[in-house]
Coordinates of C-alpha atoms in Angstrom, one line a residue:
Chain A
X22 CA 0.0 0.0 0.0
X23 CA 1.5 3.3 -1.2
X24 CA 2.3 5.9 2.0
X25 CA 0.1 9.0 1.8
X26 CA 0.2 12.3 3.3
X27 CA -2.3 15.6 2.8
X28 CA -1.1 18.9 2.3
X29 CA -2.7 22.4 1.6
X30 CA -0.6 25.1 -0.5
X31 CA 0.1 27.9 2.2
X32 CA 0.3 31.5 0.7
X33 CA 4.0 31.2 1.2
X34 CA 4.0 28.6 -1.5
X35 CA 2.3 30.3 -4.2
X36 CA 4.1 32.7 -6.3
X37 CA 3.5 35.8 -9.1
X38 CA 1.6 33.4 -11.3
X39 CA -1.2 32.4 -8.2
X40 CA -0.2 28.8 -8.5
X41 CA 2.4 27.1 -6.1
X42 CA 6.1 27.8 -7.1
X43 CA 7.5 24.2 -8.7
X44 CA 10.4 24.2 -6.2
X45 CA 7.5 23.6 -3.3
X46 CA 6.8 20.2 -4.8
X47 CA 9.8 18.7 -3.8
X48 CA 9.6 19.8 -0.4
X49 CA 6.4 18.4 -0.1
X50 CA 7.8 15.3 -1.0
X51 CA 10.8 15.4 0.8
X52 CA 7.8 16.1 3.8
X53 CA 6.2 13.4 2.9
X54 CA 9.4 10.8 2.9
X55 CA 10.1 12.0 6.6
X56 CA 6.8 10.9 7.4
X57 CA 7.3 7.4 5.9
X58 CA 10.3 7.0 7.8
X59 CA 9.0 8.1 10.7
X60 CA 6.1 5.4 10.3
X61 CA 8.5 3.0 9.9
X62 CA 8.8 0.1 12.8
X63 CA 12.0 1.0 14.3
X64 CA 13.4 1.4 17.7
X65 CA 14.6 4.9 16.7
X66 CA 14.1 7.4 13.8
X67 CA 17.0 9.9 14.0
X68 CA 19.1 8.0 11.3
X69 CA 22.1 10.6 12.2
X70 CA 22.3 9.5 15.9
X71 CA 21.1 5.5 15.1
X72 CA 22.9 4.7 12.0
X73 CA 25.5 7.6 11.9
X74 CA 24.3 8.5 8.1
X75 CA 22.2 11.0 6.8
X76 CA 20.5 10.7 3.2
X77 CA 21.6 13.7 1.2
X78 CA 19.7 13.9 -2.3
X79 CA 21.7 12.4 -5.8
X80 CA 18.9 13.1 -8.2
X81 CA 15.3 14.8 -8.4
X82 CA 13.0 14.7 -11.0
X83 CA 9.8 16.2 -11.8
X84 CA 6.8 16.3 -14.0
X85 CA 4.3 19.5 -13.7
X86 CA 0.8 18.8 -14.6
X87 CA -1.9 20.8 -13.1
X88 CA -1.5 23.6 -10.9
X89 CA -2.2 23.8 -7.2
X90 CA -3.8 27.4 -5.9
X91 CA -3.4 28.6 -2.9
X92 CA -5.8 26.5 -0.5
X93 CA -5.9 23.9 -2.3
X94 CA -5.6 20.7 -0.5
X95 CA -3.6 17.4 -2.5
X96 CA -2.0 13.8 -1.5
X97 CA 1.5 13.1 -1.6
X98 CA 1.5 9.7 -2.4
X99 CA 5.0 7.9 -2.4
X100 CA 6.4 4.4 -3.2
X101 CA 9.6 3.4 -2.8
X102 CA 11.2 2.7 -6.6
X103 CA 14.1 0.9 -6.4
X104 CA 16.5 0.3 -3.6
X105 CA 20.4 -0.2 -3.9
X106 CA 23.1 -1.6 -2.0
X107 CA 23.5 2.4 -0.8
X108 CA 20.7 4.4 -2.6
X109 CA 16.8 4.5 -2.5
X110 CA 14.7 6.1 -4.7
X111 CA 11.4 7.1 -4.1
X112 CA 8.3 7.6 -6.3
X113 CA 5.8 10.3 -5.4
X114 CA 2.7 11.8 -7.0
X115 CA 0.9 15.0 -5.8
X116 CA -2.9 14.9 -6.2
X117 CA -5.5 17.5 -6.4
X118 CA -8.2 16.5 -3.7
X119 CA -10.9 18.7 -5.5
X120 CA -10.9 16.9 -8.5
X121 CA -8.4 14.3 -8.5
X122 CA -6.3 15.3 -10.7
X123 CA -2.7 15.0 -10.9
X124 CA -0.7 18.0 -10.1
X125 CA 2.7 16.4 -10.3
X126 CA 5.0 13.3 -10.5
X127 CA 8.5 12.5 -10.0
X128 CA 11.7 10.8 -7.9
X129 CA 14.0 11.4 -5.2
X130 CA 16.9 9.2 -5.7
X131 CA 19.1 9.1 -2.0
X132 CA 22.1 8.1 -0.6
X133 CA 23.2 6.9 2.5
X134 CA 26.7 9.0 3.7
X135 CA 28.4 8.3 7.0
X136 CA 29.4 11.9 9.0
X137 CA 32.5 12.3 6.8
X138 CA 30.0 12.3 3.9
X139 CA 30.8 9.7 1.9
X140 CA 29.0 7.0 0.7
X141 CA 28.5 3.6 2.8
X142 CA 25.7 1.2 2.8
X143 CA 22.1 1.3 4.1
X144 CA 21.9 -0.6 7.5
X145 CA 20.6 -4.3 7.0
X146 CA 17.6 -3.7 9.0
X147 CA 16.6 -0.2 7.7
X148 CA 16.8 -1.7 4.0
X149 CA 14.8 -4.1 5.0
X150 CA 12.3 -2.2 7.0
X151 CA 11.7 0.2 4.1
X152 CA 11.4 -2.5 1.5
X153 CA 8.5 -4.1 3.9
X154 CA 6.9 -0.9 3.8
X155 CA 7.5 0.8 0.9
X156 CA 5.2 -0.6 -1.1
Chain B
X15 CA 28.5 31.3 -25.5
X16 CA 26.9 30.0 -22.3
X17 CA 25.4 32.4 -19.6
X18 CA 26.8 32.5 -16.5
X19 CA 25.6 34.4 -13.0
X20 CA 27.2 33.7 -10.1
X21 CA 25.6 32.9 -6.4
X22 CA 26.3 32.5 -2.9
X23 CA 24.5 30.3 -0.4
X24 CA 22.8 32.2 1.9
X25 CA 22.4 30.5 5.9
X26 CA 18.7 30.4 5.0
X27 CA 19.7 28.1 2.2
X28 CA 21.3 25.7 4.3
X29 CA 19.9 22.6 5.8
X30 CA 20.8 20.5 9.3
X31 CA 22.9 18.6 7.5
X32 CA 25.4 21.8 6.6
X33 CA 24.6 21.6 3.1
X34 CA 22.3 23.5 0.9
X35 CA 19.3 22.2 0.6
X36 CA 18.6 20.4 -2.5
X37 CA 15.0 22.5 -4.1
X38 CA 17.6 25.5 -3.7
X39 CA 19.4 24.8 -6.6
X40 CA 16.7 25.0 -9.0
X41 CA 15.7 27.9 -7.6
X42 CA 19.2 29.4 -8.0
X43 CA 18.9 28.0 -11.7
X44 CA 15.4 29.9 -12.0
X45 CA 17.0 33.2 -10.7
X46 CA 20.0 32.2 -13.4
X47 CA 16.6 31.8 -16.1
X48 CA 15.6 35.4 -14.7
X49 CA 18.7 37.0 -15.9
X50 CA 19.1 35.6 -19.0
X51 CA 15.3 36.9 -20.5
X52 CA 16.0 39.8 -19.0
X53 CA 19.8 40.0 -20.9
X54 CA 17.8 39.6 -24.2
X55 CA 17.6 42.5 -26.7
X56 CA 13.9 42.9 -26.2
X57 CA 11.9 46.3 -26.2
X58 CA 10.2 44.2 -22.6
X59 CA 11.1 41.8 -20.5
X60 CA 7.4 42.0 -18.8
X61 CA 6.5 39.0 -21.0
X62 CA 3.0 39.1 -19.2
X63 CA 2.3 42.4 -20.2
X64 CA 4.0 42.3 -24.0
X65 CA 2.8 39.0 -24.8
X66 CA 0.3 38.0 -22.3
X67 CA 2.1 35.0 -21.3
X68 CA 3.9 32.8 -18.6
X69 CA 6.4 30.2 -18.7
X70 CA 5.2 27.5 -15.9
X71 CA 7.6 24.7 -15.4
X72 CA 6.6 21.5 -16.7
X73 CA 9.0 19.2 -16.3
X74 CA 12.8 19.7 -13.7
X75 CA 15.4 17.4 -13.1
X76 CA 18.8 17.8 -11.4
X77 CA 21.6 15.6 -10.5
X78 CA 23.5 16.5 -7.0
X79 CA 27.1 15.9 -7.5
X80 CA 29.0 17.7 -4.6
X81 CA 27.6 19.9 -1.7
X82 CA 27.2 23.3 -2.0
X83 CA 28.1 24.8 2.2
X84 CA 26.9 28.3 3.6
X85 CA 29.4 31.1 1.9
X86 CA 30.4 29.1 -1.2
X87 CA 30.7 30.8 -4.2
X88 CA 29.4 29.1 -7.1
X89 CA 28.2 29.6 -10.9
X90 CA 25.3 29.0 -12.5
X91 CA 26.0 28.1 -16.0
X92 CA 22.9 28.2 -18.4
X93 CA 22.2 27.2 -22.1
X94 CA 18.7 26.4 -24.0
X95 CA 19.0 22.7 -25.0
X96 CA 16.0 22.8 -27.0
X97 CA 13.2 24.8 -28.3
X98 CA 9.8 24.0 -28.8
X99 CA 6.9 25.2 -30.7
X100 CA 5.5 26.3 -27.1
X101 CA 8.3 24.9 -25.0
X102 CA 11.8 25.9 -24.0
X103 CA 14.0 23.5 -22.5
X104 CA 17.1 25.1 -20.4
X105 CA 19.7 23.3 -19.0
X106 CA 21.8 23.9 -15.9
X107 CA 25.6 23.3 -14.2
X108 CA 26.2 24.6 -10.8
X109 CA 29.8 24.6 -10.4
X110 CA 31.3 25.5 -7.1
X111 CA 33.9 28.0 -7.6
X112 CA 36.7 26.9 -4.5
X113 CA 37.7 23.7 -6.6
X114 CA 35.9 24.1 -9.8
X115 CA 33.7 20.7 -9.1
X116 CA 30.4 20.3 -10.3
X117 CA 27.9 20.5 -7.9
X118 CA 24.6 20.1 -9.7
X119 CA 23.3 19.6 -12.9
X120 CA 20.1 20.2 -14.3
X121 CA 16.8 20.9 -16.8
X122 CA 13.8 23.0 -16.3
X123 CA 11.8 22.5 -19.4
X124 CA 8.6 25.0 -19.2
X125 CA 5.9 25.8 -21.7
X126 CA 4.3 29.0 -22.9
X127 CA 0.3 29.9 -21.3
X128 CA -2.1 32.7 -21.8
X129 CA -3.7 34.2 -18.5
X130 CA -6.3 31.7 -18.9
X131 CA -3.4 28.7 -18.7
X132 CA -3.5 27.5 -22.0
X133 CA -0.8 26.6 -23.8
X134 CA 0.4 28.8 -27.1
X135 CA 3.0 29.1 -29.3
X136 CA 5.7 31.0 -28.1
X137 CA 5.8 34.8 -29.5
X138 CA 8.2 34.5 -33.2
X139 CA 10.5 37.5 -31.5
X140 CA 10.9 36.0 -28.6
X141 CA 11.9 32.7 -29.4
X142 CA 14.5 33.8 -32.4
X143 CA 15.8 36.0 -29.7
X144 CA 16.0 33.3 -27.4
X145 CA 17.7 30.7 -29.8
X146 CA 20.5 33.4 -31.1
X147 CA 21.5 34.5 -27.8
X148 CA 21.2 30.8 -25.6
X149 CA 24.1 28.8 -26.3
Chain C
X4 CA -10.8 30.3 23.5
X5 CA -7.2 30.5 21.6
X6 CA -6.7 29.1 17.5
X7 CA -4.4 26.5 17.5
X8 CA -2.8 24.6 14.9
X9 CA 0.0 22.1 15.6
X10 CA 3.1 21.4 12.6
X11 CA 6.2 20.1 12.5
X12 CA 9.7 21.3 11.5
X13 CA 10.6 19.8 8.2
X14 CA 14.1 19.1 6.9
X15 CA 13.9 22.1 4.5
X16 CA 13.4 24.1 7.6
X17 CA 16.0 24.0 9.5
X18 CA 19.3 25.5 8.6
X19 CA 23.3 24.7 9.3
X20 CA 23.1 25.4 13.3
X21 CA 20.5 23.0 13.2
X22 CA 17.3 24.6 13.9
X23 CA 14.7 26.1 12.3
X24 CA 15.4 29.0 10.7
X25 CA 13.9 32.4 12.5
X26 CA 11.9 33.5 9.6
X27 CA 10.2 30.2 9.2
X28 CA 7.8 30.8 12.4
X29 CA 6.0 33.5 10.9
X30 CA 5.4 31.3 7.7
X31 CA 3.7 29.1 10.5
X32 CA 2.2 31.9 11.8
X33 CA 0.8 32.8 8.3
X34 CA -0.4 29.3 7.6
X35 CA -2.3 29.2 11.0
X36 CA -3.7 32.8 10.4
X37 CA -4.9 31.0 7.0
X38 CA -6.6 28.2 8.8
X39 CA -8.2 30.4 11.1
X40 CA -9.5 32.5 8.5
X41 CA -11.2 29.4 7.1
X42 CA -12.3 28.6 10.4
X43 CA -14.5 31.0 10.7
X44 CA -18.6 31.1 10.0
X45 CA -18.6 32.9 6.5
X46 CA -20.2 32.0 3.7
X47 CA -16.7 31.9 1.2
X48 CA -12.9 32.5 3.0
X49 CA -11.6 33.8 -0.6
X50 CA -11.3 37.2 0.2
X51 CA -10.3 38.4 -2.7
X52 CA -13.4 37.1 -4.5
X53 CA -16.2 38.0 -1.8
X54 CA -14.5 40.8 -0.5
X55 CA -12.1 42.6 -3.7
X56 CA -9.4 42.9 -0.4
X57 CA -6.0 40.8 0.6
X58 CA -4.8 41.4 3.7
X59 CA -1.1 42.5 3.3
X60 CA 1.2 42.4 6.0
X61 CA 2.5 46.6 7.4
X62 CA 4.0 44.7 10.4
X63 CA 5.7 41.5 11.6
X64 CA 7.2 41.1 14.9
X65 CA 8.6 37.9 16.8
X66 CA 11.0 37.4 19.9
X67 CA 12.9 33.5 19.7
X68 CA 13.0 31.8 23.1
X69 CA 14.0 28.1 22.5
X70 CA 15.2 26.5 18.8
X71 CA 13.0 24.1 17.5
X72 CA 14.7 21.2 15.5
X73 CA 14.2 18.9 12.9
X74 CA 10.8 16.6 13.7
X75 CA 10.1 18.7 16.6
X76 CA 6.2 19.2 17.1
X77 CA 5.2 22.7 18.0
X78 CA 1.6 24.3 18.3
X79 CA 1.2 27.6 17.3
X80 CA -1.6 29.2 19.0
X81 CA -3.4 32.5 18.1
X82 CA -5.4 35.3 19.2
X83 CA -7.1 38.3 17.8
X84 CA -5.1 41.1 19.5
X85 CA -6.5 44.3 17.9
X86 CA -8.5 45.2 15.4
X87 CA -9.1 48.4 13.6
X88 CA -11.1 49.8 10.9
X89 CA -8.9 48.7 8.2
X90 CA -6.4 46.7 10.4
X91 CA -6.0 43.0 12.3
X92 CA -3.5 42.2 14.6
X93 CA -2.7 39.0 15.2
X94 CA -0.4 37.3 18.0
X95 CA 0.8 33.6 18.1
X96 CA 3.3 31.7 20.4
X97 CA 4.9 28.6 18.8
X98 CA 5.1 26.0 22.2
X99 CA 7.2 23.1 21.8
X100 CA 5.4 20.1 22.4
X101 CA 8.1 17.4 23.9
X102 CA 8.5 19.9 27.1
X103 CA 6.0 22.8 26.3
X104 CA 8.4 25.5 26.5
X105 CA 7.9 28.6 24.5
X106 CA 10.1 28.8 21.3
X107 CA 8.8 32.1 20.0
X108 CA 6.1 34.3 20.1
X109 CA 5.2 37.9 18.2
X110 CA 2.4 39.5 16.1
X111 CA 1.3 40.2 12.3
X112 CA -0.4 43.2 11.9
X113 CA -2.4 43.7 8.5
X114 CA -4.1 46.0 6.3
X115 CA -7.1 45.4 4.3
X116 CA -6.1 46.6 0.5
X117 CA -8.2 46.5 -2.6
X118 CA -7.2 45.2 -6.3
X119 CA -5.2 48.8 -6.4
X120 CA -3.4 48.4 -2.7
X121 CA -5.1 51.0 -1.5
X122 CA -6.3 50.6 2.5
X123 CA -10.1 50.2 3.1
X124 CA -12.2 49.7 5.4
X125 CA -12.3 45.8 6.9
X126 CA -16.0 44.2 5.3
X127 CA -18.2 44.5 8.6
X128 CA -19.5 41.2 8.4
X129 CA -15.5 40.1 8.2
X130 CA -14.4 42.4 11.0
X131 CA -17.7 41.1 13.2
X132 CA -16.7 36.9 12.6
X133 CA -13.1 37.7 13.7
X134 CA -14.0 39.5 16.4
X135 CA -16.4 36.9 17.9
X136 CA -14.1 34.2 17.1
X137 CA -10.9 34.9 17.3
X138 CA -10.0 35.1 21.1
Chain D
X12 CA 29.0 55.0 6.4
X13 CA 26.1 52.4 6.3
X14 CA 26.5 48.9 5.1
X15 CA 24.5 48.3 1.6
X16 CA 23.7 45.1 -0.5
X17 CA 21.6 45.2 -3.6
X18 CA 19.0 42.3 -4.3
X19 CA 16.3 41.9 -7.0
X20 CA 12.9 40.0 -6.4
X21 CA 13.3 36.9 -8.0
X22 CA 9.9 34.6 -8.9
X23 CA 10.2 32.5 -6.0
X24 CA 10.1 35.3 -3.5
X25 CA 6.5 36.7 -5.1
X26 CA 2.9 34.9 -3.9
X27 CA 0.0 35.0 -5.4
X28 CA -0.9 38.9 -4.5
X29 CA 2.2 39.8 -7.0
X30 CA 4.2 41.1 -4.3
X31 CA 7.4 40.0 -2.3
X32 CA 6.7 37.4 0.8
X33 CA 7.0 39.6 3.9
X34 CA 9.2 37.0 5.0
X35 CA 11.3 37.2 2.6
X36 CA 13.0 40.2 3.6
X37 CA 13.9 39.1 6.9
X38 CA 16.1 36.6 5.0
X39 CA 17.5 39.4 2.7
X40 CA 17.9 41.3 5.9
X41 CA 20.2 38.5 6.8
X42 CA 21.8 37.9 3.6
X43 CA 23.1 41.2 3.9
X44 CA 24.2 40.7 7.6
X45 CA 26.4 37.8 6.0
X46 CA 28.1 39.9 3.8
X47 CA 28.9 42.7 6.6
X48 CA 30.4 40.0 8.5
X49 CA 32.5 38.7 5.4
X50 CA 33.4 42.3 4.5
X51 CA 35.1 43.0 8.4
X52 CA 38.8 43.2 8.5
X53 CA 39.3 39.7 10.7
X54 CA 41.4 37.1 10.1
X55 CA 38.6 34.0 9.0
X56 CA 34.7 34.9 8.9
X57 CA 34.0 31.8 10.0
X58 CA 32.4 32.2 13.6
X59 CA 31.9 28.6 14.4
X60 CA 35.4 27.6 13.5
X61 CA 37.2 30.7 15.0
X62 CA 35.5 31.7 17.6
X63 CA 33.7 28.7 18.7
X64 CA 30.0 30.7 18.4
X65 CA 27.3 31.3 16.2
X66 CA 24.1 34.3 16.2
X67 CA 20.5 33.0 16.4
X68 CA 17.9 35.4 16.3
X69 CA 16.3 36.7 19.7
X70 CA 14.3 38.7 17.9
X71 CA 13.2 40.2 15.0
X72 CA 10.9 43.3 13.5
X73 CA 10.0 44.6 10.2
X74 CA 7.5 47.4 9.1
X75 CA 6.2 47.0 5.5
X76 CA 5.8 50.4 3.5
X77 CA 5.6 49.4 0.0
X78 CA 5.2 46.4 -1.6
X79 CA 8.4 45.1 -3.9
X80 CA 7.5 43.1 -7.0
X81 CA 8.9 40.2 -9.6
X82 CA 12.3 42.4 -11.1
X83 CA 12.6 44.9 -8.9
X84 CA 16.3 45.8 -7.2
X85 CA 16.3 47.1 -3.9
X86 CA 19.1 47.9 -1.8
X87 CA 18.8 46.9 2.1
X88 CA 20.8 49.2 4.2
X89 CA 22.3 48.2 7.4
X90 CA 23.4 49.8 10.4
X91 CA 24.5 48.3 13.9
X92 CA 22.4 49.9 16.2
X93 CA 23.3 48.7 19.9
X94 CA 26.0 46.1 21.2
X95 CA 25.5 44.6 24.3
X96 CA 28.0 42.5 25.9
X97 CA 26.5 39.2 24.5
X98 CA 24.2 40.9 21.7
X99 CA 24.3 42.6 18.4
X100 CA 21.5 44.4 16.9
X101 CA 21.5 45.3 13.8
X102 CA 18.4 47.8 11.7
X103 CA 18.0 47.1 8.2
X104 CA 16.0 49.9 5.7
X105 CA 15.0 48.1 2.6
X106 CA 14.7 50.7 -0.2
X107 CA 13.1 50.3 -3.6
X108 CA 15.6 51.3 -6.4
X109 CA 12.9 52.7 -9.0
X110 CA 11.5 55.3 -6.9
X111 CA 13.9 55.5 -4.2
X112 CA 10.4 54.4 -1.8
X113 CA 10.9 53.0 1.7
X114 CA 9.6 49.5 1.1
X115 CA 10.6 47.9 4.4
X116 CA 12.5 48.8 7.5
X117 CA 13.0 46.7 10.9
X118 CA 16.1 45.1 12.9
X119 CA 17.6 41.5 14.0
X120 CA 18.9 41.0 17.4
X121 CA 21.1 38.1 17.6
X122 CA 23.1 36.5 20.8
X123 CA 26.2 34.5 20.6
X124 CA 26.1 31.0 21.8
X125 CA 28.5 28.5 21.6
X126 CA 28.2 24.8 20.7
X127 CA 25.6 23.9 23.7
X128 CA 23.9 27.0 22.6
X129 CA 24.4 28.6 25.7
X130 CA 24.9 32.7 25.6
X131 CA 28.6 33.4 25.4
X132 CA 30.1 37.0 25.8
X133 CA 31.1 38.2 22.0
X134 CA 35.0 38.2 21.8
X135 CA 36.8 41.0 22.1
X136 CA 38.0 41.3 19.1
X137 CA 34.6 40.4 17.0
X138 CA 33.0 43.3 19.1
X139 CA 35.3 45.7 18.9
X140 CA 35.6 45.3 14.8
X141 CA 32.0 45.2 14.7
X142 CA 31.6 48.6 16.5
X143 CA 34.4 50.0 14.5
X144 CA 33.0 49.4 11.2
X145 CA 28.9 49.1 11.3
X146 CA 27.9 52.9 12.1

């Protein structure tokens, strides 16, 4: 079952053209990945103090369909994609509550870095957790 | 010749990880965009009020190659990739200027709307001007 | 009896120190502002369409008490602090919620405006629903 | 002699009323607090390294005068206005280049803490170039 969150475009978001700015998609579903973490079953969800790795961003993509006004409420609805011996990469759509349309589509492609930033592998049981839920 | 502005990131720009945050960059590559309509040899930049249109983004993807940190320097180097009949495709390196690595790399492809949202062909002027000074 | 609206600090929020950036609380102050408009017994919340007015911002204060950090759940509660003929002011506290300690609080003070920014009178019907609910 | 940055509104910084985010020039504010610090005559600019500190915000004001829209420059103007043994505050005039208009005006009070973000007295030497060169 794909992970879901609501949000509602803030006046913040919006820009000059009265629709939210594109950049605001991404942080919506960069909000919405911290959620599915955070709903993950784990002892602890502070991956810095846990795991000793953070998951700094390698790619982003993203597809602009419909615009979202301000007020307008849409799902963030993420999957996880694919996951690598050090990478995941995460599917998300933004729908348009009032008429279900989609708004937007795209990827977050991570990577797990130890403190010195470089890359090292995902912890066995946080792979594994995510691919049992991810779905 | 490419065209080139140069930023800095700002503390706001920064995340808990140290780094700048990763929607930042294609809003550094936007401001980049900014610059180089308003560099054209155009009677108006105010391409809402000469030719009643916007440029929403429909499609942005970037690749995050080395961490951009509060203070650093870096370029912003911009060329159109491709032009459509209503489309313009621009593509993006952010280069960090201490080492002269690449940092990001990206597209922002966007399409030409009236004020009701529809798309139309780009204005003839505009997109000559566009192709003879973009690369 | 108080507005409240509770939200979290997101990634994108925070900045290198590792807290949320100062400025960010009055976007949270704004979006609970916007929910409390919506809260309130009128027949359409778009201003703009029911009432020709947007409610810029002439002043924005806020004093910072305790960070809040990444994942941290704060409330942000509001009340109507003064209103005048063509003016609101608002005041929030943000109250962190693992050990209820203050981490800011300040006010918004707007100005009705029409489609020409010029100041006019709050709507009476408006200025009547925010006074009866907003304390 | 005053401390001066010039900015220009990009897209991102507009909503949907066609104007700058009043939040927005808090971070400007900043931005240009970040260059008067880069611009003092110290060995390294970098607070948390040297010195073992860093400035969050104890408080913050702005008044909004005029509205600044999509393209326009404005210069912020900066000015310490009191040093207190652990505090700097510093008042900021944001002034619209086309008409030479007041758009915003306010100040940032910081404190220096170090690592446990517990107040620290500013160094000596930080202070005393501070004083020397922000009037």
């Amino acid at each position: 079952m794909p992970f879901k969150r609501t949000f509602r475009v803030h006046w913040v978001d919006t820009d000059v053209a009265g629709v939210m700015h594109f950049s605001n998609y991404l942080r919506y579903f960069e909000a919405c990945e911290e959620e599915f973490y955070r709903s993950l079953p784990l002892p602890s969800h502070d991956f810095r103090v846990k795991y000793g790795i953070t998951l700094p961003r390698v790619e982003a993509h993203c597809q602009y369909k419909a615009p979202c006004r301000f007020g307008d409420f849409f799902d963030v609805i993420m999957r996880v994609r694919e996951m690598g011996e050090k990478t995941i990469t995460l599917e998300f759509q933004a729908i348009r509550q009032q008429d279900g349309k989609l708004a937007a589509e795209g990827y977050i492609k991570c990577i797990a870095v130890n403190s010195e930033w470089k890359a090292v592998q995902l912890p066995a049981d946080l792979a594994k957790t995510i691919r049992e839920n991810g779905a």
